[in-house]
PDB file of C-alpha atoms in Angstrom:
ATOM      1  CA  LYS A   1      -4.003  -7.712 -51.409  1.00  0.00           C
ATOM      2  CA  LEU A   2      -5.787  -9.125 -48.382  1.00  0.00           C
ATOM      3  CA  SER A   3      -9.444  -9.985 -48.297  1.00  0.00           C
ATOM      4  CA  VAL A   4     -11.773  -9.155 -45.425  1.00  0.00           C
ATOM      5  CA  GLY A   5     -11.198 -11.422 -42.452  1.00  0.00           C
ATOM      6  CA  THR A   6      -7.705 -12.533 -43.435  1.00  0.00           C
ATOM      7  CA  ILE A   7      -5.674 -13.879 -40.525  1.00  0.00           C
ATOM      8  CA  LEU A   8      -1.917 -13.431 -40.686  1.00  0.00           C
ATOM      9  CA  GLU A   9       0.738 -15.195 -38.675  1.00  0.00           C
ATOM     10  CA  GLU A  10       2.917 -12.885 -36.590  1.00  0.00           C
ATOM     11  CA  ASP A  11       6.142 -13.680 -38.461  1.00  0.00           C
ATOM     12  CA  ASP A  12       4.516 -13.043 -41.837  1.00  0.00           C
ATOM     13  CA  LEU A  13       3.006  -9.783 -40.665  1.00  0.00           C
ATOM     14  CA  PHE A  14       6.259  -8.247 -39.455  1.00  0.00           C
ATOM     15  CA  SER A  15       8.453  -9.572 -42.229  1.00  0.00           C
ATOM     16  CA  ASN A  16       6.138  -8.175 -44.926  1.00  0.00           C
ATOM     17  CA  SER A  17       4.422  -5.244 -43.199  1.00  0.00           C
ATOM     18  CA  LYS A  18       4.949  -2.945 -46.199  1.00  0.00           C
ATOM     19  CA  ASP A  19       2.903  -5.357 -48.313  1.00  0.00           C
ATOM     20  CA  TYR A  20      -0.246  -4.952 -46.229  1.00  0.00           C
ATOM     21  CA  SER A  21      -2.744  -2.183 -45.690  1.00  0.00           C
ATOM     22  CA  PHE A  22      -5.336  -2.365 -42.920  1.00  0.00           C
ATOM     23  CA  ASP A  23      -8.346  -0.283 -42.018  1.00  0.00           C
ATOM     24  CA  ALA A  24      -8.498  -1.742 -38.523  1.00  0.00           C
ATOM     25  CA  ILE A  25      -6.872  -4.277 -36.238  1.00  0.00           C
ATOM     26  CA  LEU A  26      -9.073  -6.333 -33.919  1.00  0.00           C
ATOM     27  CA  LEU A  27      -7.306  -6.871 -30.602  1.00  0.00           C
ATOM     28  CA  LEU A  28      -8.821  -9.793 -28.736  1.00  0.00           C
ATOM     29  CA  GLY A  29      -8.954  -9.709 -24.955  1.00  0.00           C
ATOM     30  CA  GLY A  30      -9.072 -12.655 -22.628  1.00  0.00           C
ATOM     31  CA  GLY A  31      -8.976 -13.213 -18.922  1.00  0.00           C
ATOM     32  CA  VAL A  32      -9.390 -10.863 -16.010  1.00  0.00           C
ATOM     33  CA  PRO A  33      -7.107  -7.787 -16.023  1.00  0.00           C
ATOM     34  CA  ASN A  34      -4.639  -7.450 -13.146  1.00  0.00           C
ATOM     35  CA  SER A  35      -5.363  -3.718 -12.876  1.00  0.00           C
ATOM     36  CA  PRO A  36      -6.866  -0.939 -15.005  1.00  0.00           C
ATOM     37  CA  LYS A  37      -3.641  -0.655 -17.025  1.00  0.00           C
ATOM     38  CA  ASP A  38      -2.425  -4.246 -16.802  1.00  0.00           C
ATOM     39  CA  PRO A  39      -4.079  -6.932 -18.951  1.00  0.00           C
ATOM     40  CA  PRO A  40      -3.081 -10.609 -18.544  1.00  0.00           C
ATOM     41  CA  ALA A  41       0.376 -11.579 -19.887  1.00  0.00           C
ATOM     42  CA  TYR A  42      -0.911 -13.271 -23.052  1.00  0.00           C
ATOM     43  CA  VAL A  43      -3.049 -10.219 -23.873  1.00  0.00           C
ATOM     44  CA  LYS A  44      -0.030  -7.976 -23.261  1.00  0.00           C
ATOM     45  CA  ARG A  45       1.820  -9.931 -25.956  1.00  0.00           C
ATOM     46  CA  ARG A  46      -1.012  -9.188 -28.384  1.00  0.00           C
ATOM     47  CA  CYS A  47      -0.876  -5.521 -27.372  1.00  0.00           C
ATOM     48  CA  ASP A  48       2.912  -5.457 -27.808  1.00  0.00           C
ATOM     49  CA  ASN A  49       2.535  -6.791 -31.362  1.00  0.00           C
ATOM     50  CA  VAL A  50      -0.190  -4.278 -32.205  1.00  0.00           C
ATOM     51  CA  ALA A  51       1.949  -1.442 -30.834  1.00  0.00           C
ATOM     52  CA  LYS A  52       4.912  -2.603 -32.970  1.00  0.00           C
ATOM     53  CA  LEU A  53       2.690  -2.659 -36.035  1.00  0.00           C
ATOM     54  CA  ILE A  54       1.210   0.794 -35.356  1.00  0.00           C
ATOM     55  CA  ASN A  55       4.721   2.155 -34.778  1.00  0.00           C
ATOM     56  CA  ALA A  56       5.856   0.692 -38.121  1.00  0.00           C
ATOM     57  CA  TYR A  57       2.909   2.329 -39.904  1.00  0.00           C
ATOM     58  CA  GLN A  58       3.652   5.674 -38.237  1.00  0.00           C
ATOM     59  CA  GLN A  59       7.279   5.511 -39.365  1.00  0.00           C
ATOM     60  CA  GLU A  60       6.316   4.569 -42.923  1.00  0.00           C
ATOM     61  CA  THR A  61       3.694   7.317 -43.237  1.00  0.00           C
ATOM     62  CA  ASN A  62       5.015  10.563 -41.829  1.00  0.00           C
ATOM     63  CA  ASN A  63       1.556  12.133 -41.919  1.00  0.00           C
ATOM     64  CA  ASN A  64      -0.048   9.113 -40.173  1.00  0.00           C
ATOM     65  CA  SER A  65      -2.827   9.079 -42.772  1.00  0.00           C
ATOM     66  CA  ASN A  66      -2.740   5.311 -43.324  1.00  0.00           C
ATOM     67  CA  VAL A  67      -2.417   4.145 -39.726  1.00  0.00           C
ATOM     68  CA  PRO A  68      -5.110   1.566 -38.926  1.00  0.00           C
ATOM     69  CA  SER A  69      -7.494   1.902 -36.003  1.00  0.00           C
ATOM     70  CA  VAL A  70      -7.212  -0.590 -33.143  1.00  0.00           C
ATOM     71  CA  ILE A  71     -10.490  -2.037 -31.894  1.00  0.00           C
ATOM     72  CA  CYS A  72     -10.051  -3.550 -28.432  1.00  0.00           C
ATOM     73  CA  LEU A  73     -12.525  -6.339 -27.757  1.00  0.00           C
ATOM     74  CA  SER A  74     -13.851  -8.322 -24.776  1.00  0.00           C
ATOM     75  CA  ALA A  75     -16.014  -7.231 -21.914  1.00  0.00           C
ATOM     76  CA  GLY A  76     -15.520  -9.875 -19.292  1.00  0.00           C
ATOM     77  CA  THR A  77     -15.638 -13.581 -18.619  1.00  0.00           C
ATOM     78  CA  ALA A  78     -18.965 -14.658 -17.174  1.00  0.00           C
ATOM     79  CA  HIS A  79     -17.680 -17.692 -15.279  1.00  0.00           C
ATOM     80  CA  VAL A  80     -14.895 -16.006 -13.272  1.00  0.00           C
ATOM     81  CA  PRO A  81     -14.914 -13.135 -10.754  1.00  0.00           C
ATOM     82  CA  GLN A  82     -14.202  -9.804 -12.414  1.00  0.00           C
ATOM     83  CA  TYR A  83     -11.760  -7.082 -11.379  1.00  0.00           C
ATOM     84  CA  ILE A  84     -13.877  -4.451  -9.630  1.00  0.00           C
ATOM     85  CA  ILE A  85     -12.781  -0.829  -9.844  1.00  0.00           C
ATOM     86  CA  PRO A  86     -12.465   0.337  -6.215  1.00  0.00           C
ATOM     87  CA  HIS A  87     -13.709   3.922  -6.617  1.00  0.00           C
ATOM     88  CA  ASN A  88     -16.989   3.100  -8.402  1.00  0.00           C
ATOM     89  CA  GLY A  89     -17.634  -0.631  -7.861  1.00  0.00           C
ATOM     90  CA  LEU A  90     -17.967  -1.354 -11.588  1.00  0.00           C
ATOM     91  CA  PRO A  91     -16.192  -4.181 -13.404  1.00  0.00           C
ATOM     92  CA  LEU A  92     -13.083  -3.414 -15.424  1.00  0.00           C
ATOM     93  CA  TRP A  93     -13.554  -4.559 -18.998  1.00  0.00           C
ATOM     94  CA  GLU A  94     -10.699  -6.423 -20.637  1.00  0.00           C
ATOM     95  CA  SER A  95     -10.880  -4.068 -23.592  1.00  0.00           C
ATOM     96  CA  THR A  96     -10.354  -1.033 -21.350  1.00  0.00           C
ATOM     97  CA  ALA A  97      -7.219  -2.525 -19.767  1.00  0.00           C
ATOM     98  CA  SER A  98      -5.866  -3.363 -23.238  1.00  0.00           C
ATOM     99  CA  ALA A  99      -6.527   0.182 -24.461  1.00  0.00           C
ATOM    100  CA  SER A 100      -4.753   1.682 -21.444  1.00  0.00           C
ATOM    101  CA  TYR A 101      -1.795  -0.635 -21.935  1.00  0.00           C
ATOM    102  CA  LEU A 102      -1.579   0.306 -25.641  1.00  0.00           C
ATOM    103  CA  MET A 103      -1.428   3.983 -24.679  1.00  0.00           C
ATOM    104  CA  GLN A 104       1.426   3.199 -22.253  1.00  0.00           C
ATOM    105  CA  LEU A 105       3.224   1.625 -25.234  1.00  0.00           C
ATOM    106  CA  GLY A 106       2.865   4.863 -27.197  1.00  0.00           C
ATOM    107  CA  VAL A 107      -0.116   4.102 -29.409  1.00  0.00           C
ATOM    108  CA  PRO A 108      -1.956   7.404 -29.855  1.00  0.00           C
ATOM    109  CA  GLU A 109      -5.371   7.545 -28.223  1.00  0.00           C
ATOM    110  CA  GLU A 110      -7.054   8.615 -31.455  1.00  0.00           C
ATOM    111  CA  TYR A 111      -6.332   5.210 -33.034  1.00  0.00           C
ATOM    112  CA  ILE A 112      -7.826   3.172 -30.161  1.00  0.00           C
ATOM    113  CA  PHE A 113     -11.487   2.200 -29.879  1.00  0.00           C
ATOM    114  CA  VAL A 114     -13.103   0.142 -27.094  1.00  0.00           C
TER     115      VAL A 114
END
């Protein structure tokens, strides 16, 4: 059993995924998104791993009752220019790009929080 705040290495997580139960996964952002659906490459790797984990949970639980929520974090980097959304002039948050990318990978919208 894991305690609150436990950090797992990627290899351990995927080799023993049936041994773990999560309420939520915190997905860290980082860097300026390339577009509204395209986070930086290193954030994409995090998203890819989260999508693999969610997919594994969905396959293990046919009713999807034990699938953890994904909480996408980060709202910008203060010391670099931000991606500005052309149609409204607002900055694109890193967490929003990560959430969009997760949905492209097949993670259901109802599991994603920004």
